[in-house]
Structures are given as structure tokens and as C-alpha cells.
Short mmCIF file of C-alpha atoms in Angstrom, two decimals:
data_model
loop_
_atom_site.label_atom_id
_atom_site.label_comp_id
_atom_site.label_asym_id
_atom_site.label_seq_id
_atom_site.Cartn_x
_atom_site.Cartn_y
_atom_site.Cartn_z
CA UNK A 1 191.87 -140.65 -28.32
CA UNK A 2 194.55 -137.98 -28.28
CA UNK A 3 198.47 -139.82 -28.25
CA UNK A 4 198.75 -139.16 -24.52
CA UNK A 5 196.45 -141.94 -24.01
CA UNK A 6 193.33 -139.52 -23.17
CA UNK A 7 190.69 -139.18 -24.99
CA UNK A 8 189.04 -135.85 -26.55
CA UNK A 9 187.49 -134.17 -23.95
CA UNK A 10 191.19 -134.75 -21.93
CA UNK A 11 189.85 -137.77 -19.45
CA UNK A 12 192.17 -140.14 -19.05
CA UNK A 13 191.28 -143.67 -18.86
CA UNK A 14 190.46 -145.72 -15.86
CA UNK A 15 193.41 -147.24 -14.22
CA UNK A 16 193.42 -151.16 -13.98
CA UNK A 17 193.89 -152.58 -10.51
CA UNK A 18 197.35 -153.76 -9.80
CA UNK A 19 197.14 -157.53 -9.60
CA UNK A 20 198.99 -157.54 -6.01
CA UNK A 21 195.44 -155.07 -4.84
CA UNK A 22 192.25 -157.25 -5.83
CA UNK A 23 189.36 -154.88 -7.27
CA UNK A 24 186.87 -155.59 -4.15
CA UNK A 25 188.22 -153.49 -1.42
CA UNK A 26 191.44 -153.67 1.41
CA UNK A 27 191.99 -156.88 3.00
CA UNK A 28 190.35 -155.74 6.34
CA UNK A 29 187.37 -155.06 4.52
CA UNK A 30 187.54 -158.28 3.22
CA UNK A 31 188.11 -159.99 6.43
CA UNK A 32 185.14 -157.82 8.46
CA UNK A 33 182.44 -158.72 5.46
CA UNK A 34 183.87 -162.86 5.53
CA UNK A 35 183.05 -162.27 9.46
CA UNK A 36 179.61 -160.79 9.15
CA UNK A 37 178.67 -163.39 6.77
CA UNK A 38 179.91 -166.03 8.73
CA UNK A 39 178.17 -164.73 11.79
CA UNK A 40 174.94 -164.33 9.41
CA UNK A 41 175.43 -167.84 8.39
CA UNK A 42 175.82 -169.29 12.07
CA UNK A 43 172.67 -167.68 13.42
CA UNK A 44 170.87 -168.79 10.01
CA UNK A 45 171.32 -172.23 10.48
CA UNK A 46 170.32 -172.01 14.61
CA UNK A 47 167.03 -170.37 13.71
CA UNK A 48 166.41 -173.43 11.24
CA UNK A 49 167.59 -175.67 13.80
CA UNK A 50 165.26 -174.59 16.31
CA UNK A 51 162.64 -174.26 13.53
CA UNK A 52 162.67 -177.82 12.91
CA UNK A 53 162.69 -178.66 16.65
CA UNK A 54 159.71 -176.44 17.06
CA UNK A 55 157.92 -178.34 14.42
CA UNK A 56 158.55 -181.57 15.56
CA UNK A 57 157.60 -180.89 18.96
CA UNK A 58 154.27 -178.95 18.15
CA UNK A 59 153.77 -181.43 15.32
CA UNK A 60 150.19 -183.18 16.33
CA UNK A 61 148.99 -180.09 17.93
CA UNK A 62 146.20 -179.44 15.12
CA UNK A 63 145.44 -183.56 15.89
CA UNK A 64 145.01 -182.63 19.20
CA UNK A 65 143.08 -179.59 18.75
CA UNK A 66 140.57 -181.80 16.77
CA UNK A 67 140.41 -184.72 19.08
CA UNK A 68 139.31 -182.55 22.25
CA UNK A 69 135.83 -182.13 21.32
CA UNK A 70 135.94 -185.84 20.82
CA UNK A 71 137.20 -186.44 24.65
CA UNK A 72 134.97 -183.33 25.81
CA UNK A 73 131.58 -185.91 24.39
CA UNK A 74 133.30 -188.62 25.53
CA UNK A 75 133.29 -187.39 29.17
CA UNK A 76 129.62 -186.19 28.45
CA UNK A 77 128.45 -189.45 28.13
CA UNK A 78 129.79 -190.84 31.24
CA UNK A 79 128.18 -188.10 33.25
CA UNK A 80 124.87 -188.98 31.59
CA UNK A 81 125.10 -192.46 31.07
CA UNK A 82 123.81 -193.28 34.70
CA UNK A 83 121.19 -190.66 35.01
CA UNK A 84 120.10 -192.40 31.57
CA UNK A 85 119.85 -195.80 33.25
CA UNK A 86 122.91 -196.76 31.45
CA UNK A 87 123.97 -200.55 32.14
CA UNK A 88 126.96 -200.61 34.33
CA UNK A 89 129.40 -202.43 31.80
CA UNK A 90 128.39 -200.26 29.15
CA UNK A 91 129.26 -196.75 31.64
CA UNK A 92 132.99 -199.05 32.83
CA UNK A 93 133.51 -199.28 29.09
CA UNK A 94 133.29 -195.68 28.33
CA UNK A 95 135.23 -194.50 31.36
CA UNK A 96 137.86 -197.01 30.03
CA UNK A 97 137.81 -195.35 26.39
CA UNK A 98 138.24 -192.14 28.24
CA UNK A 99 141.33 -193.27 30.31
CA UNK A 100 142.85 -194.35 27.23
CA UNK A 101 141.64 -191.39 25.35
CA UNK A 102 143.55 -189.08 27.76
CA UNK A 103 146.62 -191.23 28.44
CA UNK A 104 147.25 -191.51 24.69
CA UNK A 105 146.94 -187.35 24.53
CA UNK A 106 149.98 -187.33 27.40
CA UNK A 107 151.99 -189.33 25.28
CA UNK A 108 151.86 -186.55 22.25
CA UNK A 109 152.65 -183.82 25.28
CA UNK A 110 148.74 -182.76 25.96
CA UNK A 111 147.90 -181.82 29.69
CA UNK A 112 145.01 -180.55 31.25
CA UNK A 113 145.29 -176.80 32.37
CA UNK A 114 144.71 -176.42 36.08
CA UNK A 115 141.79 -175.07 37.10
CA UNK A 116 139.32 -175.44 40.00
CA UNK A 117 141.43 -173.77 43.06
CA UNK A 118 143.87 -172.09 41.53
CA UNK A 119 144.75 -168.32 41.03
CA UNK A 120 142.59 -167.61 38.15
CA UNK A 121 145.24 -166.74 35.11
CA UNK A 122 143.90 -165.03 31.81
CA UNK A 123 146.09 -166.46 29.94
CA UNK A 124 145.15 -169.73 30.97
CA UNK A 125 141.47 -169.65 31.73
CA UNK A 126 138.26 -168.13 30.18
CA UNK A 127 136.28 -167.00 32.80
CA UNK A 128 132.46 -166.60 31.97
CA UNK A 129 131.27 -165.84 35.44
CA UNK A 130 132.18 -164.59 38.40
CA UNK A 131 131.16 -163.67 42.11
CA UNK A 132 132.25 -161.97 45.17
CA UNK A 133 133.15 -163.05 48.13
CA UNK A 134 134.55 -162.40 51.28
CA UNK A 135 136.45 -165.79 51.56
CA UNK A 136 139.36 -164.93 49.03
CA UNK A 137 141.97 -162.31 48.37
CA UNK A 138 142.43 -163.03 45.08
CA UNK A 139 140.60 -163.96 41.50
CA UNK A 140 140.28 -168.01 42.39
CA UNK A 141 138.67 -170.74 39.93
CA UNK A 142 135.27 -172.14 41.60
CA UNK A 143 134.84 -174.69 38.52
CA UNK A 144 135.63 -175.76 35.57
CA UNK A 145 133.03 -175.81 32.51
CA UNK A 146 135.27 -176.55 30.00
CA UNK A 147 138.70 -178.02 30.62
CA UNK A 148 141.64 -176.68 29.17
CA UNK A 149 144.80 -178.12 27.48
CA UNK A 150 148.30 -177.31 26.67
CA UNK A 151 150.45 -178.93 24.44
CA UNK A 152 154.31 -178.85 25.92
CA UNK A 153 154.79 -175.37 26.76
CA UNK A 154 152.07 -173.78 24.55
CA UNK A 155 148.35 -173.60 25.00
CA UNK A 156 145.76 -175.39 23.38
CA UNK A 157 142.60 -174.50 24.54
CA UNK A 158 141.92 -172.62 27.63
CA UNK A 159 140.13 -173.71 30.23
CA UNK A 160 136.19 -172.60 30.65
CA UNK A 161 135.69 -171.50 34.01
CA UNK A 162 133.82 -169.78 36.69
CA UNK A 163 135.53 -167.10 39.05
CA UNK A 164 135.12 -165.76 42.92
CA UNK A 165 136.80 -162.84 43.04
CA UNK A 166 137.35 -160.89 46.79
CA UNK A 167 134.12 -158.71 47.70
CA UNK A 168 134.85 -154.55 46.46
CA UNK A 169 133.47 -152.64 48.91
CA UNK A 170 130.84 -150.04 46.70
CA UNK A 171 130.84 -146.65 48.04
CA UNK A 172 128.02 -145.04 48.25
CA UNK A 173 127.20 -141.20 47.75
#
């Protein structure tokens, strides 16, 4: 260091901030990066919010998932029960485990997809056949294989189903 306060190759030294100017940038910068964070922070603590109520809603949908095959052999039974030569209390017995079966799935949020007569819907149904005919004017559900489920807003399982869809007329060459 020279007496002039630089040093040998003639640099002087870095000037200290003034204590009225803090080191981090003008006040308006300040302000706009406290804003951005704050907004940050805000729209943090929504997504968690909704996060949680997400989870709590969706909560027993891997119970549900599991249980369907259940209810699916369940229902099974009571179709074949009779043909069997089932005794009647023991087919009302299973058609009352069903019932309850299905009303304790509503109480978690499961519903049955609709099928059979409606507008067949991809995102709802699985169809595995179809057929023409001139009766419709649109893809419509004939029956249901396989019911589907949706728990809330969200699907489960989609529903197995057969499809008429209106006759195409083939041209011919």
C-alpha cells in the first residue's frame, strides 16, 4: 500500500457502504423482492392446503380399489346361488351383505359409473365389443360386464362394457 491509500498496482480499495444505504440493493428493490416472496409464500401454502384436502378426500381410494373385486364375487354369487339350488335364506343373506357392502362404499364417496343406456364415454367405460345398428345415432352402452366406480370426482375403475354404435354405410367399389 502506497500513502494515498492504494495499493501497488494503483487500485484503490473498495468503498464501504454508507450506513444510511444498506449493502443489498435500493429500497424498491427491496420492497419488489419482499413482494415476490410474499406472493411465493401465499401460493405455497394454498398448494399445501389443497394438497392436504386432496389427500383426505382421496384417502381410502386404494381401500376401495381393493375391496371391488370383493363386491364384484360378492354379486357373482347371488347370480349363481339360485341356478346352484341355493336355499333361499342363504341367497337373502348374501344380497343383504351386498347392500351393505355397497352402502358402506357410498359413505367413503364410491359410486357406480353409469353405464347401460348411456352415451358411451372413453373415459368412463371400456368397451370390449361393439355392433352396428340402425337404431342409434350415437356410440350407446348395451351392457355392462364389469361395473365401474368413481371415487368423488376421480375414477376408480371403469366400467366393462359392450357398445352399439350407428350402422357406417361400406362403400363398395
Amino acid at each position: 500500500m502506497t500513502t494515498d491509500g492504494s495499493d501497488i498496482a494503483g487500485a484503490r480499495p473498495a468503498a464501504e457502504p454508507s450506513p444510511a444505504e444498506p449493502a443489498t440493493g435500493a429500497p424498491d428493490e427491496r420492497d419488489a423482492r419482499y413482494l415476490r416472496l410474499a406472493a411465493d409464500f401465499e401460493n405455497f401454502k394454498r398448494r399445501k392446503a389443497q394438497e392436504i384436502t386432496d389427500v383426505r378426500r382421496y384417502e381410502s381410494e386404494d381401500a376401495a380399489l381393493a375391496m371391488l373385486p370383493v363386491l364384484d364375487n360378492l354379486r357373482r354369487a347371488v347370480e349363481h346361488a339360485g341356478e346352484a339350488g341355493a336355499e333361499e335364506f342363504f341367497v337373502s343373506g348374501l344380497q343383504l351383505v351386498v347392500r351393505e357392502f355397497e352402502t358402506a362404499l357410498q359413505r367413503i364417496g364410491v359410486v357406480p359409473v353409469p353405464a347401460v343406456g348411456e352415451r358411451f364415454d372413453p373415459t368412463m367405460h371400456d368397451a370390449i365389443a361393439a355392433e352396428e345398428s340402425d337404431d342409434v345415432d350415437e356410440d350407446t352402452v348395451i351392457a355392462e360386464l364389469v361395473p365401474g366406480y368413481r371415487i368423488h370426482d376421480r375414477l376408480l375403475r371403469p366400467a366393462i362394457v359392450r357398445v352399439v354404435r350407428p350402422r357406417t354405410e361400406s362403400t363398395g367399389n
